[in-house]
mmCIF file of C-alpha atoms and ligand atoms in Angstrom:
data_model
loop_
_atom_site.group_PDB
_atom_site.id
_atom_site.type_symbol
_atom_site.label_atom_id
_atom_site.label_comp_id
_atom_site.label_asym_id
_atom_site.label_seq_id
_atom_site.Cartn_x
_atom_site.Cartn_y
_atom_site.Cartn_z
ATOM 1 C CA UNK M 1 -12.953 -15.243 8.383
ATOM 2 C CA UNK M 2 -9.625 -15.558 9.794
ATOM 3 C CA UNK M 3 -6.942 -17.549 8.501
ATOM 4 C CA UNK M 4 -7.235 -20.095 11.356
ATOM 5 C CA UNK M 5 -11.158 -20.411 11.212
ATOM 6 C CA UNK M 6 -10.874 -21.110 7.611
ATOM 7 C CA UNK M 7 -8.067 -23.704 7.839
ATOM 8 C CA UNK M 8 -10.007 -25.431 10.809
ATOM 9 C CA UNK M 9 -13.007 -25.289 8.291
ATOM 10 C CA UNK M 10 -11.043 -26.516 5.615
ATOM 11 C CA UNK M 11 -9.714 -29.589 7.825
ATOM 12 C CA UNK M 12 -13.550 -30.660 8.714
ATOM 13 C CA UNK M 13 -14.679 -29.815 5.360
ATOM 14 C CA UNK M 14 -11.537 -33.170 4.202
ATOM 15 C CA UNK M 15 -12.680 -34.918 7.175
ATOM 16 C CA UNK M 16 -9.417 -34.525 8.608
ATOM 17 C CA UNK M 17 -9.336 -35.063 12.609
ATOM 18 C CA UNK M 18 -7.423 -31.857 13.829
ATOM 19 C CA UNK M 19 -7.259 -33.385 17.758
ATOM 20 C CA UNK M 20 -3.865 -32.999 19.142
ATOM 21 C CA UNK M 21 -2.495 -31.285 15.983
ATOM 22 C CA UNK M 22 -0.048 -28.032 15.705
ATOM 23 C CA UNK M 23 -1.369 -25.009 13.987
ATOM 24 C CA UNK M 24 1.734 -22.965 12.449
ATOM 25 C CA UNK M 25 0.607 -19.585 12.258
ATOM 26 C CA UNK M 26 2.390 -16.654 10.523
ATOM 27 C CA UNK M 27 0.438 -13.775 13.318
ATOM 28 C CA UNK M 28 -0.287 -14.880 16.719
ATOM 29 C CA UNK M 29 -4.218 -15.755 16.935
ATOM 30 C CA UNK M 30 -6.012 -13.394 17.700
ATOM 31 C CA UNK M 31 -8.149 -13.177 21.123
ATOM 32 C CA UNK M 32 -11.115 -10.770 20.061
ATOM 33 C CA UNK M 33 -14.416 -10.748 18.504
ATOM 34 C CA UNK M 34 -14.392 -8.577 15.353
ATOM 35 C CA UNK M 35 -16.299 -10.563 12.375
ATOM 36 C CA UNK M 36 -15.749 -13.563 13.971
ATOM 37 C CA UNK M 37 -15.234 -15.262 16.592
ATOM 38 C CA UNK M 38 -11.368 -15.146 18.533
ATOM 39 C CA UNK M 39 -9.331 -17.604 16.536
ATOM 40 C CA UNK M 40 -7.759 -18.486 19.848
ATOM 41 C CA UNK M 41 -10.971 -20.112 21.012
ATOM 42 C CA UNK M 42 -11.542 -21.403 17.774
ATOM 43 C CA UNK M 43 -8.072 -23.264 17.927
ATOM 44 C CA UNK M 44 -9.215 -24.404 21.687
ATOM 45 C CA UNK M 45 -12.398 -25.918 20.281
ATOM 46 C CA UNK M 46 -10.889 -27.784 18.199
ATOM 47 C CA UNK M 47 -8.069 -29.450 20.703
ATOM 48 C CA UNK M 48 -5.187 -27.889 18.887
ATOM 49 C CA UNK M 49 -2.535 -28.899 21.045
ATOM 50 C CA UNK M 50 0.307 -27.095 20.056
ATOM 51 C CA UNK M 51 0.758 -23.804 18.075
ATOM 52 C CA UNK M 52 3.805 -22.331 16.754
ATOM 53 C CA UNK M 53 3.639 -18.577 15.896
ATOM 54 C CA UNK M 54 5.932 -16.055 13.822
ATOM 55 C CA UNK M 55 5.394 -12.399 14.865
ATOM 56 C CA UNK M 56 3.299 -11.150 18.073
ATOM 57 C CA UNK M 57 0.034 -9.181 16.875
ATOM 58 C CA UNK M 58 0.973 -5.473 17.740
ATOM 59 C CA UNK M 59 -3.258 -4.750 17.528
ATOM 60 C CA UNK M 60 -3.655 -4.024 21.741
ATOM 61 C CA UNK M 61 -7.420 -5.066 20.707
ATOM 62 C CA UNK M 62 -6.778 -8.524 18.997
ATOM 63 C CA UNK M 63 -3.616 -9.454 21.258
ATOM 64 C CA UNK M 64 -3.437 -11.823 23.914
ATOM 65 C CA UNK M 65 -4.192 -14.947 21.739
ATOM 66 C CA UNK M 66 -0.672 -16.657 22.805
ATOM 67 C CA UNK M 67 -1.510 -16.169 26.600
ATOM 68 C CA UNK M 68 -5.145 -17.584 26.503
ATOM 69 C CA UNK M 69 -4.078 -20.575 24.354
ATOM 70 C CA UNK M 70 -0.985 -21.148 27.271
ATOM 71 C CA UNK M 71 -3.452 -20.795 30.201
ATOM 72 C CA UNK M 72 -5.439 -23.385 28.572
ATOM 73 C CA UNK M 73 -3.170 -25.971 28.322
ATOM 74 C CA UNK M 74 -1.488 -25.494 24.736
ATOM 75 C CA UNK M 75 1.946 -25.391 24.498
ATOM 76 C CA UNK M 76 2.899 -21.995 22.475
ATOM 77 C CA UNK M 77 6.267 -21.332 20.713
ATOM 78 C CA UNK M 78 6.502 -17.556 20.120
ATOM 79 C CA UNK M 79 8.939 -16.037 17.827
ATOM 80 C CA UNK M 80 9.753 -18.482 14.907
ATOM 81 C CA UNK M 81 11.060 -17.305 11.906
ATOM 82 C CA UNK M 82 9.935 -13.753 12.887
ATOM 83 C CA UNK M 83 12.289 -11.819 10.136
ATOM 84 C CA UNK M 84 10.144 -14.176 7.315
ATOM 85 C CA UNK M 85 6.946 -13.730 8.925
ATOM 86 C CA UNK M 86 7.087 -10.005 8.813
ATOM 87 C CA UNK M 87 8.073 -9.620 5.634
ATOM 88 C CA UNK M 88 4.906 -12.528 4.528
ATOM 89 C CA UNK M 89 2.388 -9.961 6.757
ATOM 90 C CA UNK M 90 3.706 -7.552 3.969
ATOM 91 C CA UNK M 91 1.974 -3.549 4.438
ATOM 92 C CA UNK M 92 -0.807 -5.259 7.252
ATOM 93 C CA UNK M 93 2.012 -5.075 9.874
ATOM 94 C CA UNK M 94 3.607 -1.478 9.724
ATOM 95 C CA UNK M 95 -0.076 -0.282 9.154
ATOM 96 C CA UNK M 96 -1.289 -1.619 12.182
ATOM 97 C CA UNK M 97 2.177 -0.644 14.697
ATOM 98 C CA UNK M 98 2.151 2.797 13.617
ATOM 99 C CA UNK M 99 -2.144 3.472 13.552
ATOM 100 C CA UNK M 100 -1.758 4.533 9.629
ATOM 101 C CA UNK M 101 -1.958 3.032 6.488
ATOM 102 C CA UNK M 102 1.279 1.540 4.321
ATOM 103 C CA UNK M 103 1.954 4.106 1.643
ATOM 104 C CA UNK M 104 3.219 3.195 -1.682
ATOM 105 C CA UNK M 105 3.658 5.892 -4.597
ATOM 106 C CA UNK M 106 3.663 4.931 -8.066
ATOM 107 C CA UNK M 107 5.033 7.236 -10.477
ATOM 108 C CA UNK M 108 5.529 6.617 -14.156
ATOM 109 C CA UNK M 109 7.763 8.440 -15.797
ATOM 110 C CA UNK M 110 9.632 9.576 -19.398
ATOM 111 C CA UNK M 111 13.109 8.934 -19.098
ATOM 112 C CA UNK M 112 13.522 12.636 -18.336
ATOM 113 C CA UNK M 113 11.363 12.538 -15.322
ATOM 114 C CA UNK M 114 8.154 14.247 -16.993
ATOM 115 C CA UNK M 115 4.478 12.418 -16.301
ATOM 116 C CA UNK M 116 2.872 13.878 -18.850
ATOM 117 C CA UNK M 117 3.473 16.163 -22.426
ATOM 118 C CA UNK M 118 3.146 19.861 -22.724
ATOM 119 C CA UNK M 119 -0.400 19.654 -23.431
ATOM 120 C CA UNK M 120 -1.207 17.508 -20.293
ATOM 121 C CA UNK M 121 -1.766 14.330 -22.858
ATOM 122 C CA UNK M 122 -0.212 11.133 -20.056
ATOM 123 C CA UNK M 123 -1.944 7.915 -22.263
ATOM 124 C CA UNK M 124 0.286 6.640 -22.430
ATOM 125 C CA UNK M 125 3.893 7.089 -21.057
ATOM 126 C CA UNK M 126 4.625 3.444 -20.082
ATOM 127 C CA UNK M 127 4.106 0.231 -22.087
ATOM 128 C CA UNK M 128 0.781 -2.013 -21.670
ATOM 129 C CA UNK M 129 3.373 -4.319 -19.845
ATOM 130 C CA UNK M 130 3.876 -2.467 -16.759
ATOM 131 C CA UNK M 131 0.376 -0.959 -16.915
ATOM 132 C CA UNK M 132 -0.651 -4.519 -16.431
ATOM 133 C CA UNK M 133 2.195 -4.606 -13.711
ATOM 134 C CA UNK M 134 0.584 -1.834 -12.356
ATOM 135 C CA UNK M 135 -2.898 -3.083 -12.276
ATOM 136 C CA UNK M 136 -2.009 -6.123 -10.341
ATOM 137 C CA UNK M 137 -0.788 -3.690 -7.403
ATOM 138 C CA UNK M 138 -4.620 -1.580 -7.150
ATOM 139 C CA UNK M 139 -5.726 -5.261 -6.996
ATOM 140 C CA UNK M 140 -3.704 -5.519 -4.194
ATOM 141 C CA UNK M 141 -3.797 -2.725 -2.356
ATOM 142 C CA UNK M 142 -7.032 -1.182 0.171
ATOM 143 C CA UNK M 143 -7.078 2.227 -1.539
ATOM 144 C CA UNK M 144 -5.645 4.663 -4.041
ATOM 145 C CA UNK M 145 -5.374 7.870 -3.676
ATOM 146 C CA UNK M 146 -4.894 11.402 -6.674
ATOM 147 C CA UNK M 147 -5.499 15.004 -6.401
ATOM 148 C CA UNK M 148 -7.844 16.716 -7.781
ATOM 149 C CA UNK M 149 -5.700 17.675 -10.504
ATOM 150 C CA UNK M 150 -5.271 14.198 -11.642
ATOM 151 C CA UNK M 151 -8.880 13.540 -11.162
ATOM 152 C CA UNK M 152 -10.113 16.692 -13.654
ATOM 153 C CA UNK M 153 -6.907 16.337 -16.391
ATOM 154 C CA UNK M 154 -7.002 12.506 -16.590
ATOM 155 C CA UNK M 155 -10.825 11.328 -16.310
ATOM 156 C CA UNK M 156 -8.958 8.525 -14.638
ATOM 157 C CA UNK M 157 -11.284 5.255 -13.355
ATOM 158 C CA UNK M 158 -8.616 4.419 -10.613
ATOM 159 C CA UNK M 159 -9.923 0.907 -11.165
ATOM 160 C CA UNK M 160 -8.515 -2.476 -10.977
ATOM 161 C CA UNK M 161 -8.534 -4.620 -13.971
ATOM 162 C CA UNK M 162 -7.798 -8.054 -15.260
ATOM 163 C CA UNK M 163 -5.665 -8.436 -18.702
ATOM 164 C CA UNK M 164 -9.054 -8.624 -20.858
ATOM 165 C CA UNK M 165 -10.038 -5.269 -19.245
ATOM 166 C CA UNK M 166 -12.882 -6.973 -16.360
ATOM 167 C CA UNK M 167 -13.186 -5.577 -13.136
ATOM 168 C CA UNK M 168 -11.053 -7.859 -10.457
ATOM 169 C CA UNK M 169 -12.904 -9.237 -7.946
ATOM 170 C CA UNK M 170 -11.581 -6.596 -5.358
ATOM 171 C CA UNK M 171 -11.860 -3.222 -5.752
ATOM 172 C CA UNK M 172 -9.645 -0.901 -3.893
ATOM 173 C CA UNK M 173 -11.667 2.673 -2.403
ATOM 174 C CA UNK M 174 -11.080 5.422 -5.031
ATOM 175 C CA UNK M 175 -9.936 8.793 -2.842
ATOM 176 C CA UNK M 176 -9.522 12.190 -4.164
ATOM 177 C CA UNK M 177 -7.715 14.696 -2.284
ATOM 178 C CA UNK M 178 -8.411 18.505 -2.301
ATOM 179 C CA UNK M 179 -11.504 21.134 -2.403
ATOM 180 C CA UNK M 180 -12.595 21.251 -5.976
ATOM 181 C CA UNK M 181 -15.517 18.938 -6.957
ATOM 182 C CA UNK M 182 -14.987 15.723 -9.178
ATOM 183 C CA UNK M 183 -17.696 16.433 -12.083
ATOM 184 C CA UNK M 184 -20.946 14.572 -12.294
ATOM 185 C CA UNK M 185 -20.025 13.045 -15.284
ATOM 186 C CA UNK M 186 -16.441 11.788 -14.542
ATOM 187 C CA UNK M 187 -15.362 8.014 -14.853
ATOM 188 C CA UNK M 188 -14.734 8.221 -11.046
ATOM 189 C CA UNK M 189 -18.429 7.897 -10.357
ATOM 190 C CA UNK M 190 -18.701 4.680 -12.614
ATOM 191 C CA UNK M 191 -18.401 1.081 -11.598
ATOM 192 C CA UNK M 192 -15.646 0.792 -9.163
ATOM 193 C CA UNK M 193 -14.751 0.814 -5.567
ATOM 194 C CA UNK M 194 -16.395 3.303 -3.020
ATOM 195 C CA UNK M 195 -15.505 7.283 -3.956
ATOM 196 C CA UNK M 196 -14.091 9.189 -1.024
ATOM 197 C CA UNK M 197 -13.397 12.602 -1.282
ATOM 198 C CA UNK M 198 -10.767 14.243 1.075
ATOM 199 C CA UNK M 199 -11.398 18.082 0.758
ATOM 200 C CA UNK M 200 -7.913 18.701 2.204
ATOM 201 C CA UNK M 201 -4.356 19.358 1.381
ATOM 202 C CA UNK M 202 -3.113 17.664 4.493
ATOM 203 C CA UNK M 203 -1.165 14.458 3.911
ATOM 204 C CA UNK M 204 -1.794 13.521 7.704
ATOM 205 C CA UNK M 205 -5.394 14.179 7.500
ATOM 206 C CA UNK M 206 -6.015 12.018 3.882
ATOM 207 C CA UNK M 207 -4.145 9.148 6.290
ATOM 208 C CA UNK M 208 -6.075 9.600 9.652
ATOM 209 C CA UNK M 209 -9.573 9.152 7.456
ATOM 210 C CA UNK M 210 -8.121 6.259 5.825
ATOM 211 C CA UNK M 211 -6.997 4.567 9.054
ATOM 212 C CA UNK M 212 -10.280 5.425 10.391
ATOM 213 C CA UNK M 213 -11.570 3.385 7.627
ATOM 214 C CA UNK M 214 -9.343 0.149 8.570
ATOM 215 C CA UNK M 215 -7.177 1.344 5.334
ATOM 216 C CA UNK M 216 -3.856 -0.843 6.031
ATOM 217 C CA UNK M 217 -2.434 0.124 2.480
ATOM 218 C CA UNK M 218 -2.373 2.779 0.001
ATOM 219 C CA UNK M 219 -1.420 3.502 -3.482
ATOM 220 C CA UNK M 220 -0.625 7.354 -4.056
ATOM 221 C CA UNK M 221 -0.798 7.754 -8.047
ATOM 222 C CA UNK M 222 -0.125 11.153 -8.078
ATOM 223 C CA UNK M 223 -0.117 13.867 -9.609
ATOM 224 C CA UNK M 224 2.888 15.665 -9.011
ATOM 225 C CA UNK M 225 1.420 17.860 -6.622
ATOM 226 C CA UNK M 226 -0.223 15.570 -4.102
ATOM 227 C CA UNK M 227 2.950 13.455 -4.417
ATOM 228 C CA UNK M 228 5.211 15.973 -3.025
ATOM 229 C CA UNK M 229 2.618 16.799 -0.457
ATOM 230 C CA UNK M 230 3.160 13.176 0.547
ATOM 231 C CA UNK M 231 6.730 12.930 0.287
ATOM 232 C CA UNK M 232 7.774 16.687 2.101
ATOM 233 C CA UNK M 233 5.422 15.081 5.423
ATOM 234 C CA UNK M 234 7.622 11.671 4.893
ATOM 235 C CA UNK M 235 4.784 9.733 4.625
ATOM 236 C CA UNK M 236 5.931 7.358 1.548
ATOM 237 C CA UNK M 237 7.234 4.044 2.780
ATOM 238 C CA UNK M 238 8.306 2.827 -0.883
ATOM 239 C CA UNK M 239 8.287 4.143 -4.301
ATOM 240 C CA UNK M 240 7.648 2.403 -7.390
ATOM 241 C CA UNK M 241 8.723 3.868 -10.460
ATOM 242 C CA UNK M 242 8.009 2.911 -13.803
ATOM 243 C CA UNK M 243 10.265 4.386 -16.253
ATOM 244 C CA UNK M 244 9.816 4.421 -20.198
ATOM 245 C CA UNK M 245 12.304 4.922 -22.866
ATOM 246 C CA UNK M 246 10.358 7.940 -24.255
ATOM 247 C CA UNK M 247 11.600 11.733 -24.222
ATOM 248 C CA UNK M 248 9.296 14.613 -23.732
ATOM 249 C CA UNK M 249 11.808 17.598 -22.971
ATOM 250 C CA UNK M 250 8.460 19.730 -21.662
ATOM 251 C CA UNK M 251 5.564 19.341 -19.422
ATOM 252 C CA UNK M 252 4.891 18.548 -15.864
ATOM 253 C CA UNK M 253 7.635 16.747 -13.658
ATOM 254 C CA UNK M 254 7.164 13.563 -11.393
ATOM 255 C CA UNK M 255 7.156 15.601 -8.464
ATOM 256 C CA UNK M 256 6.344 19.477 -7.238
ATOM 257 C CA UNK M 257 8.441 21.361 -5.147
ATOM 258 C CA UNK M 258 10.675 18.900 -2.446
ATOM 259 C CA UNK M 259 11.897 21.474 -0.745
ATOM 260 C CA UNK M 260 15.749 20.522 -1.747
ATOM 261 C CA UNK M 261 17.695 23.301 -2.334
ATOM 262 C CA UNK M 262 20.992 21.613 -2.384
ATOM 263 C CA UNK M 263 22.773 18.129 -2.892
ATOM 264 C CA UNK M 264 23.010 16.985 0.458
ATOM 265 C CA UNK M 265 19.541 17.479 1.351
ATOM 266 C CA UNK M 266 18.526 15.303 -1.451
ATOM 267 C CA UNK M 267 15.648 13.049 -0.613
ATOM 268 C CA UNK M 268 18.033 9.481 -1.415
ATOM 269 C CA UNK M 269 16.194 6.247 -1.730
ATOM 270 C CA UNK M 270 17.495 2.153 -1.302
ATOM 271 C CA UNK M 271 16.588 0.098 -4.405
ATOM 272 C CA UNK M 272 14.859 -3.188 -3.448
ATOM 273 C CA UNK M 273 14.310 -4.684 -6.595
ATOM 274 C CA UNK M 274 15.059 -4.083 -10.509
ATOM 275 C CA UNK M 275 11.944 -5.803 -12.930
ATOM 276 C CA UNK M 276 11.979 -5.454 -16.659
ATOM 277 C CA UNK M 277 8.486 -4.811 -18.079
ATOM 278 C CA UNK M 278 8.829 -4.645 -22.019
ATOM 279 C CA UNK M 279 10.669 -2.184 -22.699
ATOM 280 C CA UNK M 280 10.608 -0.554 -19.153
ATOM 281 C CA UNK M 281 12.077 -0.362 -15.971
ATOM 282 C CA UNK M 282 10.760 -0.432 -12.399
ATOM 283 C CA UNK M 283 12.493 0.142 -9.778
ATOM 284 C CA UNK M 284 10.923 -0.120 -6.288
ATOM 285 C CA UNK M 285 12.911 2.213 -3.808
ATOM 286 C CA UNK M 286 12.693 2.484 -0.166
ATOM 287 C CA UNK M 287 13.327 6.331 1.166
ATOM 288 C CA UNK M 288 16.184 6.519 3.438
ATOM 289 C CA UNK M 289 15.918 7.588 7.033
ATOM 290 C CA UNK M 290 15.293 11.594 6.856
ATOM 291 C CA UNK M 291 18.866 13.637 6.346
ATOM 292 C CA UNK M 292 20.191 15.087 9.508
ATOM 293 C CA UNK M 293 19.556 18.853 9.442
ATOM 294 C CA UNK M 294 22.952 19.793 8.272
ATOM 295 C CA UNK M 295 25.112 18.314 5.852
ATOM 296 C CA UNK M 296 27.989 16.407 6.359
ATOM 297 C CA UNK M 297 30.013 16.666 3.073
ATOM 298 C CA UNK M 298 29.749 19.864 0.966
ATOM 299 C CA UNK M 299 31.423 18.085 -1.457
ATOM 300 C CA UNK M 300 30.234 18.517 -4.959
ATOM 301 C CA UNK M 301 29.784 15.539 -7.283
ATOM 302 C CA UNK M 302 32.863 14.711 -9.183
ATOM 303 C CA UNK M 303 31.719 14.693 -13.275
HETATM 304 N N1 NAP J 1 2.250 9.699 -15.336
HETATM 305 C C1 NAP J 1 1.810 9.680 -14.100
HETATM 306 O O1 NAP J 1 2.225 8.845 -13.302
HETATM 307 C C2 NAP J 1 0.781 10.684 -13.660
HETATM 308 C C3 NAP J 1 0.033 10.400 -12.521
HETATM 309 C C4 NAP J 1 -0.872 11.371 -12.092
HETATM 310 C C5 NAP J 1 -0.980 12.583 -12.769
HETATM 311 N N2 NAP J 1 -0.264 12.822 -13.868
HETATM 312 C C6 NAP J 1 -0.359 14.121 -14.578
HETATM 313 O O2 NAP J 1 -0.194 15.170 -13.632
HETATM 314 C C7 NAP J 1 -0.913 16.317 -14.064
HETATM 315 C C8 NAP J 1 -1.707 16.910 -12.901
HETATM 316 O O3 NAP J 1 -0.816 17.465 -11.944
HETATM 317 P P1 NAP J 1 -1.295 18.129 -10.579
HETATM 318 O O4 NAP J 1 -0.091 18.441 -9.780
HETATM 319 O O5 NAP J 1 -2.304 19.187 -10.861
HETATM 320 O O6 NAP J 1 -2.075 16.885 -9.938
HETATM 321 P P2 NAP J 1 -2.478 16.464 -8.465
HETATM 322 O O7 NAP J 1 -1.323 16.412 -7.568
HETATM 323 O O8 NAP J 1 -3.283 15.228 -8.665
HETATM 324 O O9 NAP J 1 -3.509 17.584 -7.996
HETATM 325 C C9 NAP J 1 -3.127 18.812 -7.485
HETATM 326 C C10 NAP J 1 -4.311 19.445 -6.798
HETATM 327 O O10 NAP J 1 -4.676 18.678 -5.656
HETATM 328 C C11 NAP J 1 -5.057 19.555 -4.586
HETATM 329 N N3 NAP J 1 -4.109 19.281 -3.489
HETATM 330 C C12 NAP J 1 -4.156 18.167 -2.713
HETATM 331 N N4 NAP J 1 -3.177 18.174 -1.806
HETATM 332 C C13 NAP J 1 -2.461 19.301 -2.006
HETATM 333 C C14 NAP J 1 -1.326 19.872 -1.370
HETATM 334 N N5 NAP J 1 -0.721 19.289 -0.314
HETATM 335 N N6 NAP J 1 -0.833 21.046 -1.850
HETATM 336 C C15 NAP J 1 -1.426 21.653 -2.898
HETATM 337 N N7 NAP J 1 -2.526 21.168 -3.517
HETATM 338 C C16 NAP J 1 -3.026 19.991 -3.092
HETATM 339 C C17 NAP J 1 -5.048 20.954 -5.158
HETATM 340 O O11 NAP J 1 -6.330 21.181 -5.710
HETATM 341 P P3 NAP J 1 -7.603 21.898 -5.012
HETATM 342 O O12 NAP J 1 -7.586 23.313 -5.474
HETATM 343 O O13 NAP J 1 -8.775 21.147 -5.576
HETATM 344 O O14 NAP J 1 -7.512 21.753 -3.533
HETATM 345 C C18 NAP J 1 -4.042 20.852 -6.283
HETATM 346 O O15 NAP J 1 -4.242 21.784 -7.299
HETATM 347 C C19 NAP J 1 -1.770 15.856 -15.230
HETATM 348 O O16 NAP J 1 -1.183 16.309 -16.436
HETATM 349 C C20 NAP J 1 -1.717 14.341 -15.163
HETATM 350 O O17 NAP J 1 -1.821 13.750 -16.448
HETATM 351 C C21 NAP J 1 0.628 11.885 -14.343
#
């Protein structure tokens, strides 16, 4: 249920008398029937009579709330705190304005950049603290996404788990991306979220079946490959990378082929936040609006 039909619950459930009360609500209620009822007739029902609201919902389907809750009578503050309230919506919001999931892309690294040893061996770069990190974000995200490659070296479950190893309670979709099969056998198959297989190498086509799917955020693990795929098309909104205090001097980067040739058309990122995990380092980087085509300074780093 919606937020609103479940605090209006939660008031009768206490016996609380909600008549003449204000609702503060981070999205503006929403005025459709999906798997419940509109939340704006819910708040009529129960003779709300004043609701203050953060951000406008930019779904043309579920708008309108604000306007039916005026027309009735209710007196509406729009606006409030809007800056907060996006941020509190959190990958729901960008998902929804732009008709394509929120992508995140976890890499975890040596400290030379490599994801895995010369023999394709990754278990395990990083410490068990940030693969618990780690875990907590597939609990929190709608889907997570690897390439084929990942899916035949690794044997990986791409499931979410608790700190004594049980299954969380959600379970994001598990989707593969490119034309070979994922064996019979393979862990992938086991207890988990739904498998979906994307038989293309088409960043823009993994996202269009995921939005399809009411996907609002997704968490590209790699490999190296399907990263870059993601990355060239400009389709990662924020990058978390663990690093580990580990050397490996061969094996396969973080990342295939960007298409950089030189310095100024590096891809350059924003750090939003630093976290210590054991004896790692994550860093969680936004990319920076795309480089203009040419250069502005040829000027080579001073060393
Ligand atoms: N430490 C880490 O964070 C981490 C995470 C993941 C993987 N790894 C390591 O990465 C290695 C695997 O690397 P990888 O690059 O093979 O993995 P990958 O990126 O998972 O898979 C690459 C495969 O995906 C398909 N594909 C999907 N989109 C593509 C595109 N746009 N362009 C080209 N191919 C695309 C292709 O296979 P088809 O022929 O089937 O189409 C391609 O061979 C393993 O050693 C694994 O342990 C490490």
């Amino acid at each position: 249920a919606h937020a609103e039909v479940a605090a209006l619950a939660d008031a009768r459930r206490r016996g609380h008398d909600v008549r003449g009360a204000t609702a503060v609500v981070t999205l503006e209620p929403c005025d459709h029937t999906g798997r419940t009822g509109p939340c704006s007739r819910a708040l009529l029902d129960a003779g709300i009579a004043r609701v203050v609201v953060s951000v406008a919902d930019p779904n043309p389907a579920a708008a309108g709330g604000a306007d039916r809750l005026r027309a009735a009578g209710v007196d509406v503050l729009e606006g409030v705190l809007a800056e907060q309230g996006r941020e509190t919506l959190g990958a729901w919001l960008p998902a929804v304005e732009r008709a394509r999931p929120f992508v995140t892309l976890k890499l975890a690294t040596s400290l030379d950049g490599r994801v895995a040893a010369a023999d394709g061996s990754s278990r395990w770069i990083t410490s068990p603290q940030s693969r618990r990190h780690a875990h907590d974000l597939r609990a929190d995200v709608d889907a997570i996404v690897v390439g084929t490659g990942t899916a035949l070296a690794d044997d990986p479950s791409l499931t979410a788990r608790t700190a004594d190893g049980a299954l969380t309670h959600h379970q994001p979709l598990r989707v593969v991306v490119g034309h070979r099969d994922v064996p019979a056998g393979a862990r992938l198959h086991g207890p988990g979220g739904e498998l979906v297989h994307v038989r293309t190498h088409d960043p823009r086509e993994v996202l269009r079946v995921l939005h399809e799917r009411e996907v609002r955020h997704v968490l590209v693990e790699g490999g190296p490959t399907l990263a870059a795929a993601f990355l060239r098309a400009g389709f990662v909104d924020e990058v978390h990378a663990y690093v580990a205090p580990v050397l490996l001097g061969a094996g396969p980067p973080a990342l295939a082929d960007l298409g950089v040739t030189t310095i100024t058309g590096a891809l350059r990122l924003t750090p939003r936040e630093v976290v210590h995990l054991g004896p790692d380092v994550l860093v969680v980087a936004t990319p920076d609006a795309p480089a203009p085509p040419t250069g502005t300074s040829t000027t080579s780093e001073e060393s």
